[in-house]
Every structure is written in structure tokens, then in C-alpha cells.
Tab-separated table of C-alpha atoms in Angstrom:
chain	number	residue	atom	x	y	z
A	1	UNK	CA	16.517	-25.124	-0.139
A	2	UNK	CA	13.119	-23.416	1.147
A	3	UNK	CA	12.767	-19.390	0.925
A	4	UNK	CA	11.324	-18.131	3.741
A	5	UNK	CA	7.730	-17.171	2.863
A	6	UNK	CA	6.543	-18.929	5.928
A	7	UNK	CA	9.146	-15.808	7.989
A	8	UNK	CA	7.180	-13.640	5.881
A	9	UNK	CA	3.606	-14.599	7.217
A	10	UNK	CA	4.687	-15.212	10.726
A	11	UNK	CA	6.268	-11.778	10.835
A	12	UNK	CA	2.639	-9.832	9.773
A	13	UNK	CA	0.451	-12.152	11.412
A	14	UNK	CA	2.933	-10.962	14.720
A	15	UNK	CA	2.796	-7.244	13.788
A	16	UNK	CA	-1.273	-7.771	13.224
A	17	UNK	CA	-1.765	-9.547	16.579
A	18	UNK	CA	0.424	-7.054	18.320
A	19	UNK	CA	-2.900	-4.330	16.685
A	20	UNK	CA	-0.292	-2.453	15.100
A	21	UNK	CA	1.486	-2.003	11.581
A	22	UNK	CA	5.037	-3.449	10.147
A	23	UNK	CA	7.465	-1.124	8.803
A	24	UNK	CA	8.623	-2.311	5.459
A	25	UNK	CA	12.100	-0.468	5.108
A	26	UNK	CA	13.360	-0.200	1.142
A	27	UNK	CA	16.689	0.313	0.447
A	28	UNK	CA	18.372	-1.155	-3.196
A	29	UNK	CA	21.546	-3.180	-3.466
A	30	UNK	CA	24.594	-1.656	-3.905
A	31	UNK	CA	23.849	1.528	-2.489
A	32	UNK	CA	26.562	3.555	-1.510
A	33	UNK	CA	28.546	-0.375	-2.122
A	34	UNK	CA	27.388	-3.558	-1.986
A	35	UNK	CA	29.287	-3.514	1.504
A	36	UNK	CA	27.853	-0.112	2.599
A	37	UNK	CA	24.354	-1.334	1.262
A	38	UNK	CA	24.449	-4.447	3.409
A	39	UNK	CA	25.172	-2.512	6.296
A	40	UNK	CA	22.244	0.234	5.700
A	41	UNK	CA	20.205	-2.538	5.916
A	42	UNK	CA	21.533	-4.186	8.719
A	43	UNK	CA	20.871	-0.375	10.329
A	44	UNK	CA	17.156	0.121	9.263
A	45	UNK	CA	16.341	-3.570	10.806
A	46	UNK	CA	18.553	-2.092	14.104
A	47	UNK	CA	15.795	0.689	14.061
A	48	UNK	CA	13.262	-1.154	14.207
A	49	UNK	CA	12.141	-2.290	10.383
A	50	UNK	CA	10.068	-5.235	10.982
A	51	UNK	CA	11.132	-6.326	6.919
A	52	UNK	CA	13.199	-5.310	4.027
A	53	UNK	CA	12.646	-4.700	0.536
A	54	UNK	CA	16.104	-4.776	-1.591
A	55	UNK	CA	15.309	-3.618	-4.623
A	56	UNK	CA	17.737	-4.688	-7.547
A	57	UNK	CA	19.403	-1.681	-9.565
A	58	UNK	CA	17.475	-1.192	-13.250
A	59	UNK	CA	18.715	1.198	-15.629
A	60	UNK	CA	14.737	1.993	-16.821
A	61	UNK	CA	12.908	1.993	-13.143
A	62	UNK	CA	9.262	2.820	-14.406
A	63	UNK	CA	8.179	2.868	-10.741
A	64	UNK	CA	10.782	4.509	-8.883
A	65	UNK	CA	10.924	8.723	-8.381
A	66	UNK	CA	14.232	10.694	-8.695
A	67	UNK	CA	15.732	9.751	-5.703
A	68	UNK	CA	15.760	6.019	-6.293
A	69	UNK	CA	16.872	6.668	-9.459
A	70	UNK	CA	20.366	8.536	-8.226
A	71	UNK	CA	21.267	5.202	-5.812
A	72	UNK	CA	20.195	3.126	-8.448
A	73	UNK	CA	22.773	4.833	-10.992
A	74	UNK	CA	25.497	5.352	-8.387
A	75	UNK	CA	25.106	0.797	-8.051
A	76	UNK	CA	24.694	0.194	-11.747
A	77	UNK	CA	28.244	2.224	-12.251
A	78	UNK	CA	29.917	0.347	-9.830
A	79	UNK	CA	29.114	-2.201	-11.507
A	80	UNK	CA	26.451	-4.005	-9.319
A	81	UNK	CA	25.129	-7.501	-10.747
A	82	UNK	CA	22.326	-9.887	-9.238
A	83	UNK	CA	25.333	-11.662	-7.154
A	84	UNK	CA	25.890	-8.672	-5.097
A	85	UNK	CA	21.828	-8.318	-4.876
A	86	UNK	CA	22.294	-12.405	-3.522
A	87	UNK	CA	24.565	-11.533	-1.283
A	88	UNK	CA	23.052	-8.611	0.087
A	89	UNK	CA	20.257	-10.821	0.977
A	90	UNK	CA	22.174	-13.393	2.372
A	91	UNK	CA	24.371	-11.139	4.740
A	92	UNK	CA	21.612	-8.929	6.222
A	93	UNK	CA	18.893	-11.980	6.567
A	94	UNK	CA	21.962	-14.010	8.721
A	95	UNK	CA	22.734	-11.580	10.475
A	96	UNK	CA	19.141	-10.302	11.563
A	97	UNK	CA	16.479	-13.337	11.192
A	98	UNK	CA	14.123	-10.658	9.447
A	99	UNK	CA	12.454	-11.364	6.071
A	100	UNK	CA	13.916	-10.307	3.094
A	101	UNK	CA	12.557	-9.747	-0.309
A	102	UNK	CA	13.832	-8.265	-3.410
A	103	UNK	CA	11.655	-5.748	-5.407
A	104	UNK	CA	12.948	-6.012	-9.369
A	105	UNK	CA	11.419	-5.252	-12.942
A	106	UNK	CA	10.760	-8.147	-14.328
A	107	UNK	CA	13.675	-8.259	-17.212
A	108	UNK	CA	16.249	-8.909	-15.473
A	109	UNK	CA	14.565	-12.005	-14.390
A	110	UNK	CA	13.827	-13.060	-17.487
A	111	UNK	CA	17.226	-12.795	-18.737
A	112	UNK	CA	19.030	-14.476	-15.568
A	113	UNK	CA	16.345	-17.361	-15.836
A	114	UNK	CA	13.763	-17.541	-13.288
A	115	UNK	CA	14.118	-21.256	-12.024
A	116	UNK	CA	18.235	-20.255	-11.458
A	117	UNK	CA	17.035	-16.990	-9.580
A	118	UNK	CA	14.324	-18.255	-7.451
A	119	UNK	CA	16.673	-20.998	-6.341
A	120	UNK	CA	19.546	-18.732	-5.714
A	121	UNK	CA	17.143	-15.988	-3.689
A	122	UNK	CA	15.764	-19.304	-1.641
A	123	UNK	CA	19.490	-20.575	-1.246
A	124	UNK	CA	20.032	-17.039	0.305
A	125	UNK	CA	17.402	-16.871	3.099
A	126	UNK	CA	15.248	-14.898	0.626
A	127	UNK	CA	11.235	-13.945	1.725
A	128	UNK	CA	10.026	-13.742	-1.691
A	129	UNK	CA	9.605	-10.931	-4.331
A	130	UNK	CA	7.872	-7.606	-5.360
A	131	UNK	CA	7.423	-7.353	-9.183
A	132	UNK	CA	5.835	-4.526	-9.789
A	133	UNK	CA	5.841	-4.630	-13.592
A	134	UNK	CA	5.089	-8.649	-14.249
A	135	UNK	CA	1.138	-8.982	-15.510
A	136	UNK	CA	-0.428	-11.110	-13.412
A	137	UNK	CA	-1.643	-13.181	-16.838
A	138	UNK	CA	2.117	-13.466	-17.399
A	139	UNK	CA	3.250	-14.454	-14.154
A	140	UNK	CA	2.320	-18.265	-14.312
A	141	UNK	CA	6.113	-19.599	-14.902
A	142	UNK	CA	7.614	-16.931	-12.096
A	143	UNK	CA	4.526	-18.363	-9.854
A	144	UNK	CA	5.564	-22.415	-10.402
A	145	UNK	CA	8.905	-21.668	-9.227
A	146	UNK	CA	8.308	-19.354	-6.416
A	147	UNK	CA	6.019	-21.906	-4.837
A	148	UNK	CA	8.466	-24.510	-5.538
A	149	UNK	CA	11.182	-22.623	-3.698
A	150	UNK	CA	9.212	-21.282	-1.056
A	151	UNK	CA	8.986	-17.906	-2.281
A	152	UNK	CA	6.026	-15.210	-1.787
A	153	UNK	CA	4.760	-13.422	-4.828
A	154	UNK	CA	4.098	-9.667	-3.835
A	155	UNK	CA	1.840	-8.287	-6.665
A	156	UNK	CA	1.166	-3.904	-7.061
A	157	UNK	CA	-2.354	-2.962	-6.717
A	158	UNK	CA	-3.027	0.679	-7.554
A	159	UNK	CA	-5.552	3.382	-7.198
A	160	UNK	CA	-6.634	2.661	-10.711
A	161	UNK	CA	-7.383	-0.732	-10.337
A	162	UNK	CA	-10.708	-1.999	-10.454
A	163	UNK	CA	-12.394	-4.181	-8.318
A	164	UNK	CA	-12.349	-7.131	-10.761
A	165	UNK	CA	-8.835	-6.474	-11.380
A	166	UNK	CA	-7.820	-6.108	-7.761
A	167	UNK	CA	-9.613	-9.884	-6.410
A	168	UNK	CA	-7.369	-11.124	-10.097
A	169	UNK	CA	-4.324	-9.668	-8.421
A	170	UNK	CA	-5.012	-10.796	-4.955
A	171	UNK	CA	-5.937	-14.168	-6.255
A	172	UNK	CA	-2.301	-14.768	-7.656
A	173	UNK	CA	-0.553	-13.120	-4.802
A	174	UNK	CA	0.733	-14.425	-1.642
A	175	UNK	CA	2.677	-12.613	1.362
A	176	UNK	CA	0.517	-9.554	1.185
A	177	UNK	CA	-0.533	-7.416	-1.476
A	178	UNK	CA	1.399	-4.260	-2.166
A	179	UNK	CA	-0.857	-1.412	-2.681
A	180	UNK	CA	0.351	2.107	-4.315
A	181	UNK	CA	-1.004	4.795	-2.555
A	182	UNK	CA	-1.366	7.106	-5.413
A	183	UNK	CA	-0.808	7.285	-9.218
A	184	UNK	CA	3.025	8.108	-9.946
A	185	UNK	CA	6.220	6.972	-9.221
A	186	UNK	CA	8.133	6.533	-5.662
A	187	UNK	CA	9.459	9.752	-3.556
A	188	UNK	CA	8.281	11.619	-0.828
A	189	UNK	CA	5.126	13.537	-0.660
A	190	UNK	CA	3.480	16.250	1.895
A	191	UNK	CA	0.765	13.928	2.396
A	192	UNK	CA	-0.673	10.365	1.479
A	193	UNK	CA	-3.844	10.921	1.127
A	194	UNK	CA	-7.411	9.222	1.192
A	195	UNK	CA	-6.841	7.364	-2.029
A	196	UNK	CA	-4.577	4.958	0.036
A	197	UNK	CA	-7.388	4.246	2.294
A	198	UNK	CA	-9.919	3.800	-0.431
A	199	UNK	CA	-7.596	1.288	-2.271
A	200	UNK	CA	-6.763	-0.831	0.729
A	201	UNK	CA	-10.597	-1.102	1.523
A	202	UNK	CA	-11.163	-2.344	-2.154
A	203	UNK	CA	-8.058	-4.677	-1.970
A	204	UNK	CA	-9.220	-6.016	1.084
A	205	UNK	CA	-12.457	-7.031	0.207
A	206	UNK	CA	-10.836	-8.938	-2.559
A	207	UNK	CA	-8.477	-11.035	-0.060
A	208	UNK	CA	-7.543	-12.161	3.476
A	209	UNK	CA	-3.604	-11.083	2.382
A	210	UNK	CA	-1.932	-8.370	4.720
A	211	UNK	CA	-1.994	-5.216	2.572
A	212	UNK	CA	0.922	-2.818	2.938
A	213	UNK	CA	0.786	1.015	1.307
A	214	UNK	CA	3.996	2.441	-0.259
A	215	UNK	CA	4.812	4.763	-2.389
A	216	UNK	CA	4.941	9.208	-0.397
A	217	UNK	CA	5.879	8.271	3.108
A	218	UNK	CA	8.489	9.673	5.048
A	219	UNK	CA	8.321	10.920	8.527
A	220	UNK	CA	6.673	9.225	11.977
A	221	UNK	CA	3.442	10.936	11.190
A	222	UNK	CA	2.638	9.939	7.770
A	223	UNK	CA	3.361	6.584	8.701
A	224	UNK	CA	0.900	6.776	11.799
A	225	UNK	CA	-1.888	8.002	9.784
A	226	UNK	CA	-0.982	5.178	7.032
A	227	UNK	CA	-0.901	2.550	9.700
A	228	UNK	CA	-4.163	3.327	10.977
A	229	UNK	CA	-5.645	1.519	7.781
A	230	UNK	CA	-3.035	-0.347	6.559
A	231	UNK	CA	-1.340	-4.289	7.581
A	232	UNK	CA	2.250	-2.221	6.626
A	233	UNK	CA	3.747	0.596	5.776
A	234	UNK	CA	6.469	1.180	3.017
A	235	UNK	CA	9.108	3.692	3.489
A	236	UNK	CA	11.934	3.658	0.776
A	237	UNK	CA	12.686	7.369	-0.882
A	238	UNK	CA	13.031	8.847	2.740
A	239	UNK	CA	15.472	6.298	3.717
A	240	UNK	CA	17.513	6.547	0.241
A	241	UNK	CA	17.609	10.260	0.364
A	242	UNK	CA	18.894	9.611	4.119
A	243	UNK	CA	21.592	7.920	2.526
A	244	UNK	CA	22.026	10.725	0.085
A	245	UNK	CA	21.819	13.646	1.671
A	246	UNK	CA	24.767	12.476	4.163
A	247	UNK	CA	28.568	13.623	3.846
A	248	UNK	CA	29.421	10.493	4.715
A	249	UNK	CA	28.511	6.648	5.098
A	250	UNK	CA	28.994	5.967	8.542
A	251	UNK	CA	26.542	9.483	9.046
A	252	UNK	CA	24.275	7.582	6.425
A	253	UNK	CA	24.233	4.703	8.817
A	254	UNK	CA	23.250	6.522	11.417
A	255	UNK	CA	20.382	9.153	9.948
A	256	UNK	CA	18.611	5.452	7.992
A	257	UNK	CA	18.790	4.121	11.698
A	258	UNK	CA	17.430	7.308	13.311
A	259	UNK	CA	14.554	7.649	10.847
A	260	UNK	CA	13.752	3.692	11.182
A	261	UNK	CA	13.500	4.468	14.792
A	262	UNK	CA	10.787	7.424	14.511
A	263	UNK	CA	9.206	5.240	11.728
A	264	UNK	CA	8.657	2.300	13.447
A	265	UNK	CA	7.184	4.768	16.745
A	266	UNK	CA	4.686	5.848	13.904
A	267	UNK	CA	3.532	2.477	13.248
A	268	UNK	CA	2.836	1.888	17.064
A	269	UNK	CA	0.563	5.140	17.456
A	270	UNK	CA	-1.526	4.183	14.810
């Protein structure tokens, strides 16, 4: 079965031709349950989330801030396993029709097998995958079977990253080019900054790929200002802490589905 890269492109080359940015909602798997993660997903599309990033649970997330961290640690006690990340994909593609892609280190790849987790992610309606920590020099195997199984490759450019660097990254990438707005790890921050802006410039010179800025935003005007030079815009702390921050998970529901809403008005006023 066929992933659904194609449902990836269609959706950006829609939110392009519509002159505004898509909201990339993040939210990982088994988060507050598998069940109650499903659902939170199922809410942030319901606000308006254009795709979704389910990120599977890692014990060592190099990229992720404190707050992705805590849900992370509440799944991996539960007992969370790359099944429940399947199914989590499965359930909130079906029941939506929005892309859905799964952001992971790369070790727990490695150790499930990457031609049996491709497959399975295609088998589940799966967009494709972010892999933020895969060289691109090393990424020749994962690349063979994502293209076999119709999955996009989603590589992390950074503010670091030179301009040689950047058109090797783009070159290997399909679905659109992630691009970290800053140096540092995921969470909130008072403002994004003109690095972001710099860095999508450079990346796009390197590429005709949509390229999407995560990594500090979390509120309708932050994502306004990102969207004025950005293809998307990445929200996952804010909606996480969302999650955290309420006494209970049908509020949770409810406060990820409110801020998707006033994210995905930021995206429009561009």
C-alpha cells in the first residue's frame, strides 16, 4: 500500500494557492493515552490544523524542550510502543482525510527495521516522516524505502546551516523542508525572530520544496508574523502544554481546539 505523500503536496500546494500558510499542529502519541492522544488530534485538525506531526515518544529527545519532554515521559510509562504510534495515525488520518506524518529520532527506526516501518506507516494512511536526527549521508536506506512506500522525507535545516549544506539537505528531501527557527530545542518563546526569515530565504534558494518554520511559536500572532515568510508554520509545545496545563482531558480537548482555532486565524492574516 501507497503512503500518502501525494496528500502531503496537494495539501501545501492548496494552502500556497489559497496566498496563505498551513498550520502544522504537533502533538506525540500517547499523550495523555493513546486513546486521549488520538482524540487531541482529531481536535487540533477540528480547529483548523491543515496537517499533523505525531511525534513518537523517545526517552533521549535531543530536539524537544521541557514540555515535550513531560508528555513524552507520561507515554513512555504507560507503556506506549510504535503500534499505538500506528494506530494513532491510522485513527486520526480515517477519520479526518488530513496528512499525517510522524516526527521520530532515528533509533527507534533502526531497531524496528525500516522496510517493516515504512510499510506499516504507508499501510496506515501515513504522509511521510520528520527525522530530525538522521544525516542526510546516512539516510540512503530510509530514502529507498520511503519512495518505495510512498512516503515524504522531511529533513531539519537550521540557522547554522550553510548554504552548501542547506541545497545537500533540500536535495534529499521531499514534502517540504523543515526549517528550525533558532538554535535550541522545542518550547515556546516571546518571539521568533529574524533568524527564521533569514534561514527560509537561504533554504529557499536551495529548493522549490514548501518550507515550514517550527520550533518558539505559540499564539495567533507569532504565527502571523511567521507566516508572512514561511510555506507553514509549526506549533507543537503550545499545544502540549495545552494539554498539560488542563485539569482534565476533555478541558484538554477543548483548550488544543481553541488554540488551533486562533492559530490557524494567524496563518490567514499573514
Amino acid at each position: 500500500m501507497s503512503g500518502n505523500i501525494e496528500l502531503l503536496n496537494t495539501t501545501l500546494a492548496a494552502t500556497r494557492a489559497a496566498d496563505r500558510a498551513a498550520l502544522i499542529a504537533y502533538l506525540p502519541a500517547g499523550f495523555p493515552t493513546v486513546d486521549g492522544g488520538i482524540e487531541a488530534v482529531k481536535a487540533v485538525i477540528a480547529g483548523g490544523a491543515d496537517i499533523v506531526e505525531i511525534g513518537l515518544p523517545h526517552s533521549d529527545p535531543v530536539l524537544d524542550g521541557p514540555v515535550i519532554q513531560t508528555a513524552d515521559d507520561i507515554a513512555l510509562r504507560a507503556g506506549v510502543r510504535i503500534a499505538d504510534v500506528m494506530r494513532t495515525v491510522r485513527e486520526a488520518h480515517e477519520a479526518t482525510g488530513v496528512p499525517i506524518l510522524v516526527m521520530t529520532y532515528w533509533n527507534p527506526i533502526d531497531r524496528y527495521g525500516v522496510e517493516r516501518f515504512t510499510a506499516e506507516l504507508a499501510e496506515a494512511g501515513g504522509a511521510g516522516c520528520i527525522l530530525p536526527d538522521l544525516p542526510v549521508q546516512e539516510s540512503a536506506l530510509w530514502r529507498e524505502h520511503a519512495d518505495k512506500h510512498g512516503l515524504a522525507t522531511v529533513f531539519v535545516v537550521a540557522p547554522s546551516s550553510q548554504d552548501a549544506r542547506l541545497a545537500t539537505i533540500t536535495a534529499a528531501g521531499s514534502g517540504f523542508v523543515y526549517a528550525a527557527s533558532l538554535m535550541g530545542v522545542t518550547g515556546t518563546r516571546a518571539s521568533v525572530g529574524a533568524q527564521a526569515q533569514d534561514l527560509v530565504g537561504r533554504t529557499r534558494a536551495t529548493t522549490d520544496l514548501p518550507v515550514c518554520v517550527g520550533l518558539g511559536v505559540s499564539n495567533a500572532t507569532q504565527a502571523a508574523e511567521v507566516a508572512g515568510f514561511a510555506d507553514g508554520v509549526i506549533v507543537g509545545s503550545a499545544f502540549v502544554k495545552a494539554m498539560l496545563d488542563a485539569p482534565d482531558e476533555a478541558a484538554g480537548l477543548a483548550a488544543v481546539r481553541s488554540l488551533a482555532g486562533e492559530l490557524a486565524e494567524g496563518v490567514r492574516k499573514r
